PDB file of C-alpha atoms in Angstrom:
ATOM      1  CA  UNK M   1      53.040  59.126 -40.437  1.00 50.00           C
ATOM      2  CA  UNK M   2      49.385  59.785 -39.101  1.00 54.00           C
ATOM      3  CA  UNK M   3      49.310  61.931 -36.365  1.00 55.00           C
ATOM      4  CA  UNK M   4      49.672  60.974 -32.473  1.00 59.00           C
ATOM      5  CA  UNK M   5      51.928  57.778 -33.950  1.00 68.00           C
ATOM      6  CA  UNK M   6      54.487  58.398 -31.408  1.00 81.00           C
ATOM      7  CA  UNK M   7      54.370  54.385 -30.497  1.00 86.00           C
ATOM      8  CA  UNK M   8      57.253  52.681 -32.513  1.00 90.00           C
ATOM      9  CA  UNK M   9      55.505  49.066 -32.309  1.00 91.00           C
ATOM     10  CA  UNK M  10      52.815  50.243 -33.260  1.00 88.00           C
ATOM     11  CA  UNK M  11      54.086  51.155 -36.179  1.00 86.00           C
ATOM     12  CA  UNK M  12      56.311  48.649 -37.433  1.00 88.00           C
ATOM     13  CA  UNK M  13      54.417  46.359 -37.098  1.00 87.00           C
ATOM     14  CA  UNK M  14      51.630  48.590 -39.542  1.00 81.00           C
ATOM     15  CA  UNK M  15      52.140  47.939 -42.604  1.00 71.00           C
ATOM     16  CA  UNK M  16      50.405  50.554 -44.134  1.00 73.00           C
ATOM     17  CA  UNK M  17      51.986  53.162 -42.282  1.00 76.00           C
ATOM     18  CA  UNK M  18      56.241  54.389 -44.670  1.00 78.00           C
ATOM     19  CA  UNK M  19      58.800  54.260 -41.631  1.00 80.00           C
ATOM     20  CA  UNK M  20      61.782  56.649 -41.746  1.00 85.00           C
ATOM     21  CA  UNK M  21      64.717  54.640 -40.256  1.00 90.00           C
ATOM     22  CA  UNK M  22      66.410  56.355 -37.984  1.00 92.00           C
ATOM     23  CA  UNK M  23      67.909  53.361 -35.576  1.00 93.00           C
ATOM     24  CA  UNK M  24      70.936  54.409 -36.192  1.00 93.00           C
ATOM     25  CA  UNK M  25      70.481  57.383 -33.488  1.00 91.00           C
ATOM     26  CA  UNK M  26      70.753  53.887 -31.523  1.00 92.00           C
ATOM     27  CA  UNK M  27      74.623  54.098 -32.230  1.00 94.00           C
ATOM     28  CA  UNK M  28      75.400  57.334 -32.423  1.00 91.00           C
ATOM     29  CA  UNK M  29      73.528  57.041 -28.549  1.00 89.00           C
ATOM     30  CA  UNK M  30      74.916  54.069 -26.737  1.00 91.00           C
ATOM     31  CA  UNK M  31      78.748  54.821 -28.714  1.00 90.00           C
ATOM     32  CA  UNK M  32      78.490  58.446 -26.670  1.00 86.00           C
ATOM     33  CA  UNK M  33      78.770  57.043 -23.257  1.00 80.00           C
ATOM     34  CA  UNK M  34      76.875  60.100 -21.911  1.00 78.00           C
ATOM     35  CA  UNK M  35      75.371  60.572 -19.271  1.00 78.00           C
ATOM     36  CA  UNK M  36      72.397  62.727 -19.386  1.00 75.00           C
ATOM     37  CA  UNK M  37      71.528  63.280 -23.475  1.00 72.00           C
ATOM     38  CA  UNK M  38      68.657  65.844 -23.342  1.00 68.00           C
ATOM     39  CA  UNK M  39      66.462  66.168 -26.919  1.00 70.00           C
ATOM     40  CA  UNK M  40      64.796  69.944 -26.867  1.00 64.00           C
ATOM     41  CA  UNK M  41      64.566  70.068 -30.549  1.00 63.00           C
ATOM     42  CA  UNK M  42      63.077  70.493 -32.800  1.00 57.00           C
ATOM     43  CA  UNK M  43      59.208  70.793 -32.261  1.00 62.00           C
ATOM     44  CA  UNK M  44      57.007  67.782 -34.152  1.00 58.00           C
ATOM     45  CA  UNK M  45      60.127  66.055 -35.003  1.00 64.00           C
ATOM     46  CA  UNK M  46      58.793  63.314 -33.831  1.00 69.00           C
ATOM     47  CA  UNK M  47      62.321  63.264 -29.461  1.00 84.00           C
ATOM     48  CA  UNK M  48      58.434  60.772 -28.134  1.00 85.00           C
ATOM     49  CA  UNK M  49      58.274  58.336 -31.033  1.00 88.00           C
ATOM     50  CA  UNK M  50      63.288  57.793 -30.719  1.00 89.00           C
ATOM     51  CA  UNK M  51      62.861  57.389 -27.178  1.00 90.00           C
ATOM     52  CA  UNK M  52      60.178  55.302 -28.490  1.00 92.00           C
ATOM     53  CA  UNK M  53      61.988  52.999 -30.277  1.00 93.00           C
ATOM     54  CA  UNK M  54      64.680  53.101 -27.415  1.00 94.00           C
ATOM     55  CA  UNK M  55      62.237  51.082 -24.733  1.00 94.00           C
ATOM     56  CA  UNK M  56      61.878  49.376 -27.317  1.00 94.00           C
ATOM     57  CA  UNK M  57      65.339  48.502 -28.313  1.00 95.00           C
ATOM     58  CA  UNK M  58      66.920  47.822 -24.975  1.00 94.00           C
ATOM     59  CA  UNK M  59      64.105  47.429 -22.485  1.00 94.00           C
ATOM     60  CA  UNK M  60      64.209  44.244 -20.435  1.00 92.00           C
ATOM     61  CA  UNK M  61      60.708  43.525 -19.954  1.00 91.00           C
ATOM     62  CA  UNK M  62      60.009  43.065 -23.620  1.00 89.00           C
ATOM     63  CA  UNK M  63      60.811  39.569 -24.198  1.00 82.00           C
ATOM     64  CA  UNK M  64      61.416  39.828 -28.086  1.00 81.00           C
ATOM     65  CA  UNK M  65      61.391  42.985 -30.310  1.00 89.00           C
ATOM     66  CA  UNK M  66      63.743  42.309 -32.909  1.00 89.00           C
ATOM     67  CA  UNK M  67      60.638  42.221 -35.733  1.00 91.00           C
ATOM     68  CA  UNK M  68      60.457  45.216 -35.230  1.00 93.00           C
ATOM     69  CA  UNK M  69      63.838  45.833 -36.016  1.00 93.00           C
ATOM     70  CA  UNK M  70      64.797  44.036 -38.883  1.00 91.00           C
ATOM     71  CA  UNK M  71      65.537  45.436 -41.903  1.00 92.00           C
ATOM     72  CA  UNK M  72      66.935  48.698 -40.383  1.00 94.00           C
ATOM     73  CA  UNK M  73      70.323  49.988 -40.107  1.00 96.00           C
ATOM     74  CA  UNK M  74      70.301  48.250 -36.155  1.00 95.00           C
ATOM     75  CA  UNK M  75      69.486  44.839 -37.180  1.00 94.00           C
ATOM     76  CA  UNK M  76      72.996  45.069 -39.315  1.00 94.00           C
ATOM     77  CA  UNK M  77      75.175  46.504 -35.933  1.00 94.00           C
ATOM     78  CA  UNK M  78      76.232  42.700 -34.301  1.00 93.00           C
ATOM     79  CA  UNK M  79      77.934  44.309 -31.274  1.00 93.00           C
ATOM     80  CA  UNK M  80      74.801  47.217 -30.458  1.00 93.00           C
ATOM     81  CA  UNK M  81      72.291  43.457 -31.176  1.00 94.00           C
ATOM     82  CA  UNK M  82      74.027  41.820 -28.109  1.00 92.00           C
ATOM     83  CA  UNK M  83      71.968  44.511 -26.630  1.00 92.00           C
ATOM     84  CA  UNK M  84      68.540  44.732 -27.121  1.00 93.00           C
ATOM     85  CA  UNK M  85      66.013  43.418 -24.707  1.00 92.00           C
ATOM     86  CA  UNK M  86      68.952  43.457 -22.052  1.00 92.00           C
ATOM     87  CA  UNK M  87      68.530  46.457 -19.705  1.00 93.00           C
ATOM     88  CA  UNK M  88      65.756  47.836 -17.569  1.00 94.00           C
ATOM     89  CA  UNK M  89      64.342  51.128 -19.195  1.00 94.00           C
ATOM     90  CA  UNK M  90      61.998  53.482 -17.232  1.00 94.00           C
ATOM     91  CA  UNK M  91      60.033  55.282 -19.521  1.00 92.00           C
ATOM     92  CA  UNK M  92      58.199  57.981 -17.858  1.00 89.00           C
ATOM     93  CA  UNK M  93      56.701  60.291 -20.381  1.00 85.00           C
ATOM     94  CA  UNK M  94      54.178  63.770 -18.607  1.00 82.00           C
ATOM     95  CA  UNK M  95      52.302  63.622 -22.452  1.00 80.00           C
ATOM     96  CA  UNK M  96      48.993  62.975 -20.086  1.00 79.00           C
ATOM     97  CA  UNK M  97      49.464  65.778 -17.128  1.00 75.00           C
ATOM     98  CA  UNK M  98      45.945  67.666 -16.339  1.00 74.00           C
ATOM     99  CA  UNK M  99      46.306  71.062 -15.689  1.00 73.00           C
ATOM    100  CA  UNK M 100      46.285  71.690 -12.250  1.00 69.00           C
ATOM    101  CA  UNK M 101      47.033  73.391  -8.973  1.00 74.00           C
ATOM    102  CA  UNK M 102      50.234  71.970  -7.617  1.00 78.00           C
ATOM    103  CA  UNK M 103      49.366  69.858  -5.139  1.00 83.00           C
ATOM    104  CA  UNK M 104      47.282  68.051  -8.602  1.00 83.00           C
ATOM    105  CA  UNK M 105      50.306  68.478 -11.029  1.00 82.00           C
ATOM    106  CA  UNK M 106      52.365  66.733  -8.253  1.00 86.00           C
ATOM    107  CA  UNK M 107      49.479  63.602  -7.647  1.00 90.00           C
ATOM    108  CA  UNK M 108      49.315  63.208 -10.873  1.00 90.00           C
ATOM    109  CA  UNK M 109      54.132  62.977 -11.289  1.00 90.00           C
ATOM    110  CA  UNK M 110      53.560  60.270  -7.705  1.00 94.00           C
ATOM    111  CA  UNK M 111      50.957  58.500  -9.455  1.00 94.00           C
ATOM    112  CA  UNK M 112      53.077  58.200 -12.853  1.00 93.00           C
ATOM    113  CA  UNK M 113      56.655  57.355 -10.577  1.00 94.00           C
ATOM    114  CA  UNK M 114      53.948  54.270  -8.379  1.00 95.00           C
ATOM    115  CA  UNK M 115      52.645  52.867 -12.094  1.00 95.00           C
ATOM    116  CA  UNK M 116      56.425  52.707 -13.219  1.00 94.00           C
ATOM    117  CA  UNK M 117      57.322  51.136  -9.596  1.00 96.00           C
ATOM    118  CA  UNK M 118      54.749  48.310  -9.850  1.00 95.00           C
ATOM    119  CA  UNK M 119      56.627  47.625 -13.820  1.00 93.00           C
ATOM    120  CA  UNK M 120      59.129  45.932 -11.942  1.00 95.00           C
ATOM    121  CA  UNK M 121      57.862  45.304  -8.687  1.00 95.00           C
ATOM    122  CA  UNK M 122      58.180  41.487  -9.087  1.00 94.00           C
ATOM    123  CA  UNK M 123      61.540  42.088 -10.096  1.00 93.00           C
ATOM    124  CA  UNK M 124      62.063  43.990  -7.201  1.00 96.00           C
ATOM    125  CA  UNK M 125      60.937  41.890  -4.374  1.00 96.00           C
ATOM    126  CA  UNK M 126      61.839  38.310  -5.724  1.00 95.00           C
ATOM    127  CA  UNK M 127      65.707  39.543  -6.452  1.00 95.00           C
ATOM    128  CA  UNK M 128      68.935  38.046  -3.606  1.00 95.00           C
ATOM    129  CA  UNK M 129      70.319  41.504  -3.948  1.00 95.00           C
ATOM    130  CA  UNK M 130      68.190  43.774  -2.228  1.00 96.00           C
ATOM    131  CA  UNK M 131      68.845  43.321   1.180  1.00 95.00           C
ATOM    132  CA  UNK M 132      64.968  43.714   3.548  1.00 95.00           C
ATOM    133  CA  UNK M 133      64.915  47.501   3.461  1.00 95.00           C
ATOM    134  CA  UNK M 134      65.165  48.684  -0.360  1.00 96.00           C
ATOM    135  CA  UNK M 135      62.383  45.250   0.044  1.00 96.00           C
ATOM    136  CA  UNK M 136      60.423  47.334   2.815  1.00 95.00           C
ATOM    137  CA  UNK M 137      61.143  51.201   0.389  1.00 95.00           C
ATOM    138  CA  UNK M 138      59.900  49.257  -2.949  1.00 95.00           C
ATOM    139  CA  UNK M 139      56.923  48.820  -0.622  1.00 93.00           C
ATOM    140  CA  UNK M 140      55.529  51.049  -0.030  1.00 92.00           C
ATOM    141  CA  UNK M 141      55.414  53.205  -2.387  1.00 94.00           C
ATOM    142  CA  UNK M 142      52.322  54.820  -2.367  1.00 94.00           C
ATOM    143  CA  UNK M 143      51.047  56.014  -4.636  1.00 94.00           C
ATOM    144  CA  UNK M 144      50.441  59.367  -1.268  1.00 93.00           C
ATOM    145  CA  UNK M 145      54.139  58.799  -1.079  1.00 94.00           C
ATOM    146  CA  UNK M 146      55.646  62.353   0.530  1.00 92.00           C
ATOM    147  CA  UNK M 147      56.986  64.990  -1.609  1.00 92.00           C
ATOM    148  CA  UNK M 148      60.994  63.843  -0.096  1.00 91.00           C
ATOM    149  CA  UNK M 149      60.200  59.810  -1.519  1.00 92.00           C
ATOM    150  CA  UNK M 150      59.581  61.434  -4.998  1.00 93.00           C
ATOM    151  CA  UNK M 151      62.469  64.016  -5.364  1.00 92.00           C
ATOM    152  CA  UNK M 152      64.559  60.435  -5.357  1.00 92.00           C
ATOM    153  CA  UNK M 153      62.016  57.796  -5.638  1.00 95.00           C
ATOM    154  CA  UNK M 154      63.512  56.935  -9.058  1.00 94.00           C
ATOM    155  CA  UNK M 155      67.108  56.696  -8.650  1.00 94.00           C
ATOM    156  CA  UNK M 156      66.760  55.002  -5.426  1.00 95.00           C
ATOM    157  CA  UNK M 157      64.544  52.673  -8.356  1.00 96.00           C
ATOM    158  CA  UNK M 158      67.918  52.984 -11.187  1.00 94.00           C
ATOM    159  CA  UNK M 159      70.575  52.447  -7.732  1.00 94.00           C
ATOM    160  CA  UNK M 160      68.157  48.852  -6.785  1.00 96.00           C
ATOM    161  CA  UNK M 161      67.638  48.025 -10.438  1.00 95.00           C
ATOM    162  CA  UNK M 162      71.725  48.604 -11.097  1.00 93.00           C
ATOM    163  CA  UNK M 163      72.187  45.724  -8.151  1.00 94.00           C
ATOM    164  CA  UNK M 164      69.548  43.494  -9.094  1.00 95.00           C
ATOM    165  CA  UNK M 165      70.615  43.313 -13.256  1.00 92.00           C
ATOM    166  CA  UNK M 166      73.837  43.085 -12.375  1.00 86.00           C
ATOM    167  CA  UNK M 167      75.811  43.970 -15.516  1.00 73.00           C
ATOM    168  CA  UNK M 168      72.924  45.954 -17.680  1.00 83.00           C
ATOM    169  CA  UNK M 169      72.847  49.315 -16.259  1.00 86.00           C
ATOM    170  CA  UNK M 170      69.189  50.963 -15.334  1.00 91.00           C
ATOM    171  CA  UNK M 171      68.799  53.512 -18.340  1.00 92.00           C
ATOM    172  CA  UNK M 172      66.135  56.021 -17.603  1.00 92.00           C
ATOM    173  CA  UNK M 173      63.876  57.658 -20.926  1.00 89.00           C
ATOM    174  CA  UNK M 174      62.068  60.562 -19.601  1.00 86.00           C
ATOM    175  CA  UNK M 175      59.951  62.519 -22.642  1.00 83.00           C
ATOM    176  CA  UNK M 176      57.284  65.397 -22.561  1.00 77.00           C
ATOM    177  CA  UNK M 177      59.035  66.897 -18.857  1.00 71.00           C
ATOM    178  CA  UNK M 178      59.433  71.017 -20.480  1.00 67.00           C
ATOM    179  CA  UNK M 179      55.163  70.033 -19.785  1.00 67.00           C
ATOM    180  CA  UNK M 180      56.128  71.117 -16.151  1.00 64.00           C
ATOM    181  CA  UNK M 181      57.271  74.397 -17.750  1.00 62.00           C
ATOM    182  CA  UNK M 182      54.063  75.174 -20.684  1.00 61.00           C
ATOM    183  CA  UNK M 183      52.963  78.507 -21.177  1.00 44.00           C
ATOM    184  CA  UNK M 184      49.094  77.399 -20.166  1.00 51.00           C
ATOM    185  CA  UNK M 185      51.053  77.396 -16.361  1.00 51.00           C
ATOM    186  CA  UNK M 186      53.623  80.242 -16.298  1.00 45.00           C
ATOM    187  CA  UNK M 187      51.458  83.163 -14.900  1.00 44.00           C
ATOM    188  CA  UNK M 188      50.552  80.501 -11.874  1.00 52.00           C
ATOM    189  CA  UNK M 189      52.538  80.438  -8.919  1.00 53.00           C
ATOM    190  CA  UNK M 190      53.092  77.308  -9.822  1.00 52.00           C
ATOM    191  CA  UNK M 191      55.948  76.995 -12.070  1.00 54.00           C
ATOM    192  CA  UNK M 192      57.542  78.617  -9.423  1.00 60.00           C
ATOM    193  CA  UNK M 193      56.504  76.268  -6.451  1.00 59.00           C
ATOM    194  CA  UNK M 194      57.159  73.202  -9.899  1.00 56.00           C
ATOM    195  CA  UNK M 195      60.858  74.880  -9.988  1.00 58.00           C
ATOM    196  CA  UNK M 196      61.896  75.156  -6.014  1.00 56.00           C
TER     197      UNK M 196
END
């Protein structure tokens, strides 16, 4: 596998790359019914690729990803396959955060949150399931949002999406969250501030 190849779709559509089938993880994770799953180790073991795989499998932002899973374990699991491309997926990765002071890093996180809202904005604004106040909140989301709004924004987005897609719960995938606590920043006041 080439270094840095972390996009499941690109990997599967590139005929020159051998892919070791890890799609059993989709079944295992879905049937665990865990509210939170933490996968922390080992390093460089394909966690990001697996999260990308989950995104391509479950996300309703993709019209059809069935071909990506052809001839893989999960394609034979009829009950799980019914969930393919049926769920709103919030995929938030911190892998490209740039080093800097607390305010700079915070502004990058807010930008990522805003971009996630943009991804779902049309569905949220056009839905009859959200009231005027909720739509005003969605409309008000900007990269310079307050800290209070940023702290609660993903929780609110999940609630909104659960209303819009009544029977399809929202799935949140956080990747490389630990970069916020990396050794590069641990000696600065940044780490203490971000923990608070």
